[in-house]
XYZ file of C-alpha atoms in Angstrom:
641
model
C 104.820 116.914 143.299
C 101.639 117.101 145.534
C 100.724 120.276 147.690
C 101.421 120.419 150.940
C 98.460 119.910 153.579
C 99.068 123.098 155.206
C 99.387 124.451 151.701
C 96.054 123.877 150.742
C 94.281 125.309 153.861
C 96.020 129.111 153.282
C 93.250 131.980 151.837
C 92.939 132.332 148.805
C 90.880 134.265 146.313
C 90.246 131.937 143.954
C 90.109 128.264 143.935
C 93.104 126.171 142.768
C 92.795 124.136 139.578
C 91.282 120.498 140.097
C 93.740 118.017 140.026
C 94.297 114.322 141.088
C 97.093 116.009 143.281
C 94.800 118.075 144.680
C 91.914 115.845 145.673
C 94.828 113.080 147.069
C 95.496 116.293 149.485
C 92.412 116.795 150.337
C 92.001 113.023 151.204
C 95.114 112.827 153.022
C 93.907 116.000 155.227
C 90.818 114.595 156.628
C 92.309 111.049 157.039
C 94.995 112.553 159.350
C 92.986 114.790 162.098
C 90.773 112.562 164.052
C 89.150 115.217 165.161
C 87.350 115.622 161.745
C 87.076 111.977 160.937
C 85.610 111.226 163.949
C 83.441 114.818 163.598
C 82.754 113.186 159.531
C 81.821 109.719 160.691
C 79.377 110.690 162.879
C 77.529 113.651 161.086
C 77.442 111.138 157.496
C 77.245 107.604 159.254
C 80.228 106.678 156.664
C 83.021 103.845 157.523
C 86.104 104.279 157.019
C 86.490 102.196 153.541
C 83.309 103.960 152.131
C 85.525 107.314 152.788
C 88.778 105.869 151.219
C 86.722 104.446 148.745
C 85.533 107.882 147.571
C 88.623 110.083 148.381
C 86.099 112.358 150.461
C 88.412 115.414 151.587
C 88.278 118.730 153.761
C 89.747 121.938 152.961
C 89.853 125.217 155.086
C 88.849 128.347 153.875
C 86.856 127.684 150.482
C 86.655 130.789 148.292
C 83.035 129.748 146.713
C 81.802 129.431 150.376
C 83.031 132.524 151.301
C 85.854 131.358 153.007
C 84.024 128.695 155.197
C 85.738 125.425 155.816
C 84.406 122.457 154.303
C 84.121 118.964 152.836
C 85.123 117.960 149.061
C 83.314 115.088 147.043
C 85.173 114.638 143.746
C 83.432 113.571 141.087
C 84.186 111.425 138.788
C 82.544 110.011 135.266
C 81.894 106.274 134.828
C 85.234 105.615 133.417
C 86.662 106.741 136.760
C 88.253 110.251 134.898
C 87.661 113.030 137.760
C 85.702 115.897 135.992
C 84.523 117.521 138.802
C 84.425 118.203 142.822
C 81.478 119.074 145.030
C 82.168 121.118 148.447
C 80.096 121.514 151.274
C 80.421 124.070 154.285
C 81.517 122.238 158.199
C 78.389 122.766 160.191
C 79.387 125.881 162.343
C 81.878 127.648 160.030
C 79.940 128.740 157.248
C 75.991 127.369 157.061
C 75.502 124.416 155.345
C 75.981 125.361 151.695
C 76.794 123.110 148.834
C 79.138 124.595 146.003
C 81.068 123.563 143.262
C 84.960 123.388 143.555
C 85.319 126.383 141.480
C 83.186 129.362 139.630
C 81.169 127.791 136.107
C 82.437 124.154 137.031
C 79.050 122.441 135.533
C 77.174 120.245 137.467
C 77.232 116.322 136.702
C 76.027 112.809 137.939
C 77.826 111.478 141.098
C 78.584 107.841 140.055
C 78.651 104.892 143.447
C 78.213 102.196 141.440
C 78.622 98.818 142.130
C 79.226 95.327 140.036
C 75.895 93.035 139.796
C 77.890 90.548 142.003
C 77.979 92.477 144.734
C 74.836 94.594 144.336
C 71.549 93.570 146.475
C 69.215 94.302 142.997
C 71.264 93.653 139.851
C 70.822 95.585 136.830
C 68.666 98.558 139.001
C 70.403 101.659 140.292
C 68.954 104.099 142.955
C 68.637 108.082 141.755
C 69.044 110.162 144.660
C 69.642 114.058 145.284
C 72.931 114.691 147.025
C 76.305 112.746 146.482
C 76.008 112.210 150.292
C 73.008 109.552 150.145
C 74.584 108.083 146.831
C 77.133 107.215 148.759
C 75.545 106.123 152.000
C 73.273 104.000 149.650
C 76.380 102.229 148.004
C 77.954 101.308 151.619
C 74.269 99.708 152.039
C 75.118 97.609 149.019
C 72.839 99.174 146.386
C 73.898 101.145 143.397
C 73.447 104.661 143.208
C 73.679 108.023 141.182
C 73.452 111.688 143.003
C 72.572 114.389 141.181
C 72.955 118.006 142.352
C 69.100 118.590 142.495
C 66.360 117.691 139.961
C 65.434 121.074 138.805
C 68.672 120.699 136.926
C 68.381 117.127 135.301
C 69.401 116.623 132.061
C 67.666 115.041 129.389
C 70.792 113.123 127.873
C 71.695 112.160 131.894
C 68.007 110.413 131.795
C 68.903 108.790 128.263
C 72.763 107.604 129.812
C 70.977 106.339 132.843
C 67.862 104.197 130.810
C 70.491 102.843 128.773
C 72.442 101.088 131.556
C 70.022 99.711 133.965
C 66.636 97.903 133.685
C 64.873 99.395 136.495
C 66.108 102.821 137.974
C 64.690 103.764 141.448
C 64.116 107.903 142.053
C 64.850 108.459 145.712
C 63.740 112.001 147.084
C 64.584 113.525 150.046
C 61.179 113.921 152.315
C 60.421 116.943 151.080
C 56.912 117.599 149.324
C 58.637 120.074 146.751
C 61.061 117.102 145.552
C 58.135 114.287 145.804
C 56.216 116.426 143.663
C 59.025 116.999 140.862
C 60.079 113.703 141.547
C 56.738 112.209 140.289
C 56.820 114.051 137.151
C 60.620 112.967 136.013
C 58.857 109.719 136.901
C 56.205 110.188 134.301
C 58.084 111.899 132.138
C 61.316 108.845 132.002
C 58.559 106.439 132.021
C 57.523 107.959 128.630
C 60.192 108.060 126.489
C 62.684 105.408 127.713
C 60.154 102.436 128.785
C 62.266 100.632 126.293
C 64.845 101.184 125.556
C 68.225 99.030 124.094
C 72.339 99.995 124.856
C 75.263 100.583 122.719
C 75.391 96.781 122.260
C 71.829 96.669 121.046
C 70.762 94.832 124.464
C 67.268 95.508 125.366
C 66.349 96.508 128.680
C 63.160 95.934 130.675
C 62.010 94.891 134.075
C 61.963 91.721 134.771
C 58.499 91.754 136.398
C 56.910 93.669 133.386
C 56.542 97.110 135.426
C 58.125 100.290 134.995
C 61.297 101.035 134.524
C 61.511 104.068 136.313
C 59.646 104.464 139.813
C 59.029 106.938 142.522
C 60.371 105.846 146.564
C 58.968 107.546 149.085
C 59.323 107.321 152.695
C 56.663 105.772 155.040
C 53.505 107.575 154.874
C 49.941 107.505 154.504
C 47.447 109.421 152.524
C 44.439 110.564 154.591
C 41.049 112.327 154.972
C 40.465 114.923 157.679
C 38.104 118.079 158.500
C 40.813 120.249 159.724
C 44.420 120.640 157.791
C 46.188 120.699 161.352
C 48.051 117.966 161.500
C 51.618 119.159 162.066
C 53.421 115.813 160.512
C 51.418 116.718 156.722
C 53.883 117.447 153.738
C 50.994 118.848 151.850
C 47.530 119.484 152.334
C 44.845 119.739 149.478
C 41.189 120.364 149.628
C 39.250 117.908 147.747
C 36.728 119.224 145.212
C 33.152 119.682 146.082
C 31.307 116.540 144.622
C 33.921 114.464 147.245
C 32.989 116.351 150.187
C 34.528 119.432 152.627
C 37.457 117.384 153.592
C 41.090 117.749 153.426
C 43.765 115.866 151.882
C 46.674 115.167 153.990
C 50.022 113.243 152.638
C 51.196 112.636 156.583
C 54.826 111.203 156.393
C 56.002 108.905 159.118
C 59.345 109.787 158.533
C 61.598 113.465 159.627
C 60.618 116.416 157.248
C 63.439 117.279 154.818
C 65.279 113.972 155.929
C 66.811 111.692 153.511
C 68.764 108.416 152.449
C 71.601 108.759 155.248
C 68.929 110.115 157.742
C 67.134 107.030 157.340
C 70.686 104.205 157.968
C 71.938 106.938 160.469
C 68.508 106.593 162.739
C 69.185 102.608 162.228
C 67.528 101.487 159.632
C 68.916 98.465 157.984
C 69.219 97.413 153.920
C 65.921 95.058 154.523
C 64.320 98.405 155.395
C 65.220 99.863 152.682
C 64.652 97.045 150.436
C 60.648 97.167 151.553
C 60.520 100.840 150.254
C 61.799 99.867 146.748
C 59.043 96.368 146.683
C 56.549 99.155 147.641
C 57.563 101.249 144.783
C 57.218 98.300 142.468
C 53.489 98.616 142.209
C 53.581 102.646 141.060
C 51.247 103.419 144.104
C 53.258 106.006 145.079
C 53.425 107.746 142.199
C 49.682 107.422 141.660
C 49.087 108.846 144.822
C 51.135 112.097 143.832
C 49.796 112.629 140.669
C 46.260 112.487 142.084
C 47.356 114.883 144.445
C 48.390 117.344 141.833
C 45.114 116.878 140.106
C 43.310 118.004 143.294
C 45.872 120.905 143.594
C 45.292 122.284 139.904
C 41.632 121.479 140.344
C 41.224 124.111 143.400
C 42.964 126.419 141.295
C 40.515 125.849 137.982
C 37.326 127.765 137.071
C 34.176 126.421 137.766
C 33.440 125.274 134.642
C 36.973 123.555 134.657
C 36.249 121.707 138.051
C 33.619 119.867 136.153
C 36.435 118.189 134.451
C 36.975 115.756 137.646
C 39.641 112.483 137.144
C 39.019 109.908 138.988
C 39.235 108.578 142.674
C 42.165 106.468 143.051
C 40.890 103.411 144.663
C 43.154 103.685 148.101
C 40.620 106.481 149.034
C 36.478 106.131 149.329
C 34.304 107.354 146.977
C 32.344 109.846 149.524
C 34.570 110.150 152.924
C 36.591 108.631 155.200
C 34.055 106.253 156.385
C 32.357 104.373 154.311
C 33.796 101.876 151.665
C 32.740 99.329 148.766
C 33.590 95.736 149.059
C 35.468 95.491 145.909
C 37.667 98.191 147.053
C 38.642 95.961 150.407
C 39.343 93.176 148.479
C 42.316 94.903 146.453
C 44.016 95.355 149.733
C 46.691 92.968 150.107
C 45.586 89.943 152.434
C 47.424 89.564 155.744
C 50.607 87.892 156.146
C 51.551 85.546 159.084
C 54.712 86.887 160.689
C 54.613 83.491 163.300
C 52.630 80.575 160.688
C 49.485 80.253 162.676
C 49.956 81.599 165.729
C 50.452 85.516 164.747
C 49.260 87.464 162.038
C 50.363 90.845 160.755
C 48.326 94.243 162.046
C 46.943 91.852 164.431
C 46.268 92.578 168.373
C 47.468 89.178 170.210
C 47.963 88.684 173.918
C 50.128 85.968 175.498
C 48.584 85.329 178.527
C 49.926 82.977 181.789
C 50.612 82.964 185.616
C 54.188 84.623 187.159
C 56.845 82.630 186.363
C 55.818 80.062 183.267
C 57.607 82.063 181.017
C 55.830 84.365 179.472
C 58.502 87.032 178.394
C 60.922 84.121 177.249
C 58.288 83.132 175.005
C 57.703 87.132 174.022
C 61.168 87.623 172.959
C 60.935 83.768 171.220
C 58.357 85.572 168.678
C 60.264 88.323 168.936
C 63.043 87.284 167.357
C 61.513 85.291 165.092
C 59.875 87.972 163.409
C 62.883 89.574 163.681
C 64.794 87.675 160.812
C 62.457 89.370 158.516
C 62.144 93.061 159.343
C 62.415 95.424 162.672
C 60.892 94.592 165.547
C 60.215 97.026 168.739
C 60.046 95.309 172.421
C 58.936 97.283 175.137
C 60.529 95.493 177.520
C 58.902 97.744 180.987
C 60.591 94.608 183.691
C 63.331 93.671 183.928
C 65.174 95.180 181.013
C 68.330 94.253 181.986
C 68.073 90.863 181.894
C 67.377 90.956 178.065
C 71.388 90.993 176.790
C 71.785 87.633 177.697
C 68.487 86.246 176.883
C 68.611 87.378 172.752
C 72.833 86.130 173.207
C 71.455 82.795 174.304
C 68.723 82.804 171.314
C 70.694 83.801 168.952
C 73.619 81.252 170.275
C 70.759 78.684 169.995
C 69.207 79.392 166.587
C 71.157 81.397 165.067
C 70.403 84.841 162.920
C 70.353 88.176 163.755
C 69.237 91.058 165.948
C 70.391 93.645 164.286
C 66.812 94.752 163.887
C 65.505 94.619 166.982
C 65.030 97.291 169.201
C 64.735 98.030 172.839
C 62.577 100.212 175.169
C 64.065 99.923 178.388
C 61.687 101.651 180.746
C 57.565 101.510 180.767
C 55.457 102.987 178.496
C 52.205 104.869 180.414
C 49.524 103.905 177.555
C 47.388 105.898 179.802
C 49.040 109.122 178.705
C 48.315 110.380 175.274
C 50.894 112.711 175.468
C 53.805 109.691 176.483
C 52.327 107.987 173.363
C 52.222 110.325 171.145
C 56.024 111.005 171.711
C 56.714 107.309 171.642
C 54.574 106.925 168.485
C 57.064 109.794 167.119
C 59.780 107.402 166.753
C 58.194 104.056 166.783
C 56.681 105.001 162.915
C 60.314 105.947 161.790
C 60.661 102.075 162.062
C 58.217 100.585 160.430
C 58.250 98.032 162.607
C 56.476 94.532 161.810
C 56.038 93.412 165.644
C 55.220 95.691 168.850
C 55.584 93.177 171.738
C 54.500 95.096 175.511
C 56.119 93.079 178.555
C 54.162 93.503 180.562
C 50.413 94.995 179.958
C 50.319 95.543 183.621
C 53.333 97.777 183.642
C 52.476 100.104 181.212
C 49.456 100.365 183.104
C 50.704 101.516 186.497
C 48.181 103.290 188.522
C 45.337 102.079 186.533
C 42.390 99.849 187.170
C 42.220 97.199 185.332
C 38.907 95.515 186.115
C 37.604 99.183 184.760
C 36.787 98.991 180.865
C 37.269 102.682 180.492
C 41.393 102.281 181.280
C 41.495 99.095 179.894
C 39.707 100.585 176.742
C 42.311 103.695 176.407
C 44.994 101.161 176.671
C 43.792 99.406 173.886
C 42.808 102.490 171.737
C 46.704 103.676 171.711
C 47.721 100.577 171.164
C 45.626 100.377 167.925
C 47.045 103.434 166.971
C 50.685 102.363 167.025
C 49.147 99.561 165.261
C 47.176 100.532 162.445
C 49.888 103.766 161.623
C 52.638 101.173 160.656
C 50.212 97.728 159.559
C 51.724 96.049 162.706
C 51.419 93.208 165.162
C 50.878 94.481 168.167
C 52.064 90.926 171.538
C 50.837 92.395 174.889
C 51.846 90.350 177.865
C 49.511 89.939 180.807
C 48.691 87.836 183.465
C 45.892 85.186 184.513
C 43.599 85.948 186.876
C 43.533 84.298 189.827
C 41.530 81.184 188.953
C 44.064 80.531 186.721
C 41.365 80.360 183.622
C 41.118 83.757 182.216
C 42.995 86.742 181.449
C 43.175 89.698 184.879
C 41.166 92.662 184.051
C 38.272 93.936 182.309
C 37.066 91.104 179.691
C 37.694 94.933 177.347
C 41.311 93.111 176.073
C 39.538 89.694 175.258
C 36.516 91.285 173.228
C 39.628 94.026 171.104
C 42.298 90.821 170.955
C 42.351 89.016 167.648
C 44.478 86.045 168.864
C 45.042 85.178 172.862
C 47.784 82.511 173.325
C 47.569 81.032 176.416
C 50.926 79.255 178.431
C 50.659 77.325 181.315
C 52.678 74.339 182.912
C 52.159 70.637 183.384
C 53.696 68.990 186.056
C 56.933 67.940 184.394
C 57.454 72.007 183.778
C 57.058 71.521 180.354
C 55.531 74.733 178.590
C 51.519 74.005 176.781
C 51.276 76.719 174.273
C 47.681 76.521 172.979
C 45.279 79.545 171.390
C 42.293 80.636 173.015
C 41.122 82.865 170.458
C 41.905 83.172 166.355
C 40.035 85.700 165.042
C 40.671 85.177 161.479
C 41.648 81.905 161.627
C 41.974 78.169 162.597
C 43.231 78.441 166.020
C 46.412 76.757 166.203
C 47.547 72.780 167.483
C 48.438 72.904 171.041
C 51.855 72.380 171.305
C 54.611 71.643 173.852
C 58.396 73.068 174.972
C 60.769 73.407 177.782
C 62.731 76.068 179.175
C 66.579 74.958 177.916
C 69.309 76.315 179.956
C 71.849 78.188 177.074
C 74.535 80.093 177.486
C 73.987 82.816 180.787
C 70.460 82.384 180.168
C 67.419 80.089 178.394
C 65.421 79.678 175.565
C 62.390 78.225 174.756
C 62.235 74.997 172.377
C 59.621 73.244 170.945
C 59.542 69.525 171.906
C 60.409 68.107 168.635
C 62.929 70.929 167.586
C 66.465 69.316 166.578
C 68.757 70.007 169.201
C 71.129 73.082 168.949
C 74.872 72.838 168.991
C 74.754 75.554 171.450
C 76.007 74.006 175.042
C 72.618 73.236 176.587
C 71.243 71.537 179.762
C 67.600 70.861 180.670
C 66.572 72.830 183.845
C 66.282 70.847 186.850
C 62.692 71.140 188.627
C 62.962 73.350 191.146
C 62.276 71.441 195.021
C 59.107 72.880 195.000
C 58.130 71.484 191.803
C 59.304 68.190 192.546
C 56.909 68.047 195.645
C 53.970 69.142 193.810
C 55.065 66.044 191.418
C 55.290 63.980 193.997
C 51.846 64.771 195.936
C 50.263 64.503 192.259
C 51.466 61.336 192.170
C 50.387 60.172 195.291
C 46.753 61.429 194.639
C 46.652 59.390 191.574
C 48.090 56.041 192.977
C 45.474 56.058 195.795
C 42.635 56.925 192.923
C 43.711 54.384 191.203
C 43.691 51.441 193.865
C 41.786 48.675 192.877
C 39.290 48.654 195.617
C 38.311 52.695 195.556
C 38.967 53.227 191.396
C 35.578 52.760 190.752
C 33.972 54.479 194.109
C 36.213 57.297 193.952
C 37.853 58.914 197.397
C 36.768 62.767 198.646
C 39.300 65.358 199.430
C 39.660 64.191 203.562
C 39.945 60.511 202.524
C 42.870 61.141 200.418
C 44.159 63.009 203.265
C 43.415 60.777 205.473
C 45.543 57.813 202.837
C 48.634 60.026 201.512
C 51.229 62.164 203.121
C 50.050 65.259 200.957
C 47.870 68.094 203.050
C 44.664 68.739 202.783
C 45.482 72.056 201.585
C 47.416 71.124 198.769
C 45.164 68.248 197.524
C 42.698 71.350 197.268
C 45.192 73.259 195.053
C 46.361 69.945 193.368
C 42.673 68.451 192.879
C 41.642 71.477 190.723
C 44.189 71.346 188.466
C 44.174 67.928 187.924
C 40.917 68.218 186.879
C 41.281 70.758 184.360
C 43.584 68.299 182.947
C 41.444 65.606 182.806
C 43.362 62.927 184.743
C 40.165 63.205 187.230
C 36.687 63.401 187.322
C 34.386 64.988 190.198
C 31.654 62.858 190.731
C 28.210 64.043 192.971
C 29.016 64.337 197.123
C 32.554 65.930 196.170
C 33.991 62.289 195.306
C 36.853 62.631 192.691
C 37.475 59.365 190.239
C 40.642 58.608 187.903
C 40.073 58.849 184.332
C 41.928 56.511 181.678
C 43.809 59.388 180.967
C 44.960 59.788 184.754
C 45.761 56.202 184.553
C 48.004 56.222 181.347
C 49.675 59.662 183.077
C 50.347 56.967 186.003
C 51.964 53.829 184.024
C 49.321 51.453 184.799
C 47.226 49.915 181.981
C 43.348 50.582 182.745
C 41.313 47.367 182.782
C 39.333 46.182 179.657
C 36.228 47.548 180.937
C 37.545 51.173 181.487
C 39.255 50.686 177.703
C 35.627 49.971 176.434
């Protein structure tokens, strides 16, 4: 017979004995107050079946904790027997305490362990401290083994573990105490069970000939400094003499004390996650600590011991912070392209065009290409709103996902170190792989931007945000009005590694060409249209198969259609047989079309720039070949030749 629910919630001095019954209960009593579920769901980020899945519980009034009410986590050996049950207190009634089920109850691995068909790395298993993130990590899709805390690992849990996986991933919580330790079981696992075989004789190794155990850590850097102030540092060393009075600082990008279910509850997805384990691949991480427990026992050593000096690692220079060899830049992995040829990881690119071609549709068209392979962050400072239905129509259109895109709503003052700073706060917890700012201008307000000093700040915190997190970094801005360049100080040209310009032709068709490739071949010119999908539009390449997405192609606007029209006009009386090879000036075409003098100003110019006229001496404008192929008349054999 199973306890009653309001059985199990009376005082009592001393815990009942573990049962099946007992942990059913338990289950049973959280599953039926929605109050707590909803209370649970929120504070762990669990769903529903990852809850049932586990039999997670609550009980009131747990002796161990003093009375406080709390949560229960059985725990249960690989063969699914249930030799144990973790509890911890309900935030507000008793701390936030973790305690076995009852007194000399031994501590043991928390199994969430899933089959290799349904596991996002087969044959690897994440080790992480607190049954909470095992199981956060096996709703994620990975498997995963909690244990109570590393100071109490067990030698024959290491052995069980290196003879059941072939690479095992040690996950600590963002804490420099539990990096530190971390590192060592690292080493130490590394040691004795690089190979080793399972009960069926079955050898087991990595498949790409690394480690079998390695160190995750969250995002972070490892940096140089005069003064140990910054406040984000999980440890702070000073180097030894021979390097220099500086400072080592291991700065995390990523909450202090936070963990595995800190980092999906903040919105972090399983591609996230599965960066930090390729990152761990290489044993960088666990380089990095060791060296920084060499400089730590070094500052502690005699003088004659500090004579006894490893090694730089090669991520940091041999004398400072400044100054690096060449061979030591060329071991840094090369620059992906996130857009192939048109935009380049850590990267400062501009799309640049006049109001109204399209410039933010074309934004958010990168944006969500980059998307489909890791988070993106749009600073979307105009019309905000409006976004919804543009990323429904993409993704209606193309297909994919969004889930990893995220929205700032509202400006960003780049102008304000203090607004960035606080932005930059949150913007590193996503590692993002694309910054795109819509537009320059607003995030700018107030500002000059003819003067290089604002322009320059601008760019400086942008390069922050950039270089923290090996970014892109898409700015949107406007042409000037000449319609040639960029508006503002030529500052955002000289910083900008790639500028994509956008502009119209007459038949509103979108020319996307590059202006500027830094560190490449600029791109081929191409061509796309605005496509009316859904509530909304996308841009499409001119080429692109078609969608199956219901889609029409935008009607020119009355407006456009008469600047057609006069364009056309212009070129049929350039191309008249008696003036082609004289040429006409601006009053004589007024003087033989319908189109204003005005406009043939407006039109002329742009025309030109196109190359479907030439100016000639006296302010006389001539058809080119290409003017006349735009028209539909073949050119004579002598303007072929």
């Amino acid at each position: 017979m199973q306890p009653d629910i309001n059985e199990i919630t009376t005082p009592t001095n001393s815990a009942p004995p573990l049962s099946e019954q007992l942990v059913h209960s338990a289950h049973l009593h959280l599953l039926n107050r929605s109050n707590l579920m909803s209370e649970f769901k929120q504070a762990r980020g669990l769903e529903l079946a990852t809850i049932q899945q586990f039999q997670l519980g609550y009980y009131a009034h747990l002796p161990l904790l003093g009375g406080a009410d709390g949560w229960t986590i059985p725990v249960r050996d690989r063969d699914g027997n249930l030799i144990a049950m973790r509890t911890r207190s309900r935030k507000g009634t008793g701390g936030n305490r973790y305690r076995p089920w009852a007194q000399g109850m031994k501590p043991a691995p928390f199994y969430a362990l899933r089959d290799d068909t349904t596991s996002r790395i087969p044959r690897a298993v994440v080790v992480c401290f607190g049954e909470y993130d095992a199981i956060m990590l096996w709703q994620q899709g990975y498997s995963a083994i909690g244990v109570p805390g590393i100071s109490i690992m067990r030698e024959a849990w290491l052995a069980e573990i290196s003879q059941q996986f072939d690479v095992v991933y040690v996950l600590p919580d963002n804490q420099w105490s539990e990096i530190e330790a971390a590192a060592r079981l690292v080493t130490v696992a590394n040691q004795q069970w690089q190979t080793v075989s399972d009960e069926a004789g079955n050898l087991h190794r990595p498949p790409d000939g690394g480690p079998r155990w390695r160190l995750v850590c969250w995002p972070h850097q490892v940096v140089e400094g005069d003064e140990p102030s910054d406040h984000s540092a999980l440890y702070r060393a000073v180097l030894p003499a021979q390097f220099g009075p500086q400072v080592l600082l291991w700065v995390t990008h990523f909450g202090e004390k936070s963990d595995a279910t800190d980092w999906f509850i903040s919105g972090h997805s399983a591609s996230d996650f599965d960066t930090l384990l390729r990152d761990a691949d290489n044993e960088s991480y666990a380089e990095r600590v060791r060296y920084l427990q060499g400089v730590k026992n070094e500052a502690e050593a005699t003088p004659k011991e500090a004579g006894k000096v490893s090694e730089r690692p090669s991520y940091l220079s041999p004398k400072g912070r400044w100054l690096y060899p060449i061979a030591e830049l060329a071991q840094r992995p090369p620059l992906q392209w996130l857009v192939d040829g048109e935009l380049m990881e850590g990267t400062l690119a501009c799309l640049i065009g006049s109001p109204g071609v399209g410039k933010s549709f074309l934004a958010l068209d990168y944006a969500m290409r980059v998307v489909q392979g890791g988070p993106v962050v749009y600073l979307a400072a105009e019309r905000a709103q409006s976004f919804p239905s543009r990323i429904t129509a993409w993704l209606q259109h193309h297909g994919g996902s969004a889930d990893n895109l995220f929205i700032c709503p509202h400006p960003l003052n780049l102008l304000n170190p203090g607004e960035v700073a606080e932005f930059a706060a949150e913007f590193k917890c996503y590692n993002p792989r694309l910054l795109v700012v819509d537009t320059l201008a607003r995030c700018m307000v107030g500002a000059d931007e003819n003067s290089a000093q604002a322009m320059g700040l601008a760019i400086h915190h942008l390069r922050e945000l950039q270089e923290a997190t090996r970014t892109a970094v898409l700015v949107v801005h406007h042409l000037n009005k000449s319609g040639r360049a960029e508006r503002g100080s030529g500052a955002l040209r000289g910083a900008a590694d790639t500028i994509i310009l956008v502009r119209k032709n007459e038949y509103e068709d979108l020319i996307i060409s590059c202006d500027k490739q830094a560190d490449a071949v600029e791109f081929a010119t191409r061509y796309a249209s605005k496509v009316a999908v859904a509530d909304s539009c996308v841009i499409v390449t001119k080429g692109e198969g078609s969608s199956k997405a219901t889609e029409q192609p935008l009607l020119p606007s009355p407006r456009t259609q008469k600047r057609t029209d006069y364009r056309r006009q212009l070129l049929r009386a350039l191309a008249d047989e008696e003036v082609r090879n004289e040429g006409l000036t601006i009053k004589s075409l007024a003087l033989v079309t319908n189109v204003p003098e005005g406009s043939i100003y407006r039109l002329i110019n742009q025309m030109y720039d196109a190359d479907v006229v030439e100016k000639q001496p006296a302010g006389i404008y001539t058809i080119t070949l290409k003017g006349m192929l735009e028209l539909g008349e073949p050119p004579t054999s002598e303007e072929q030749n």
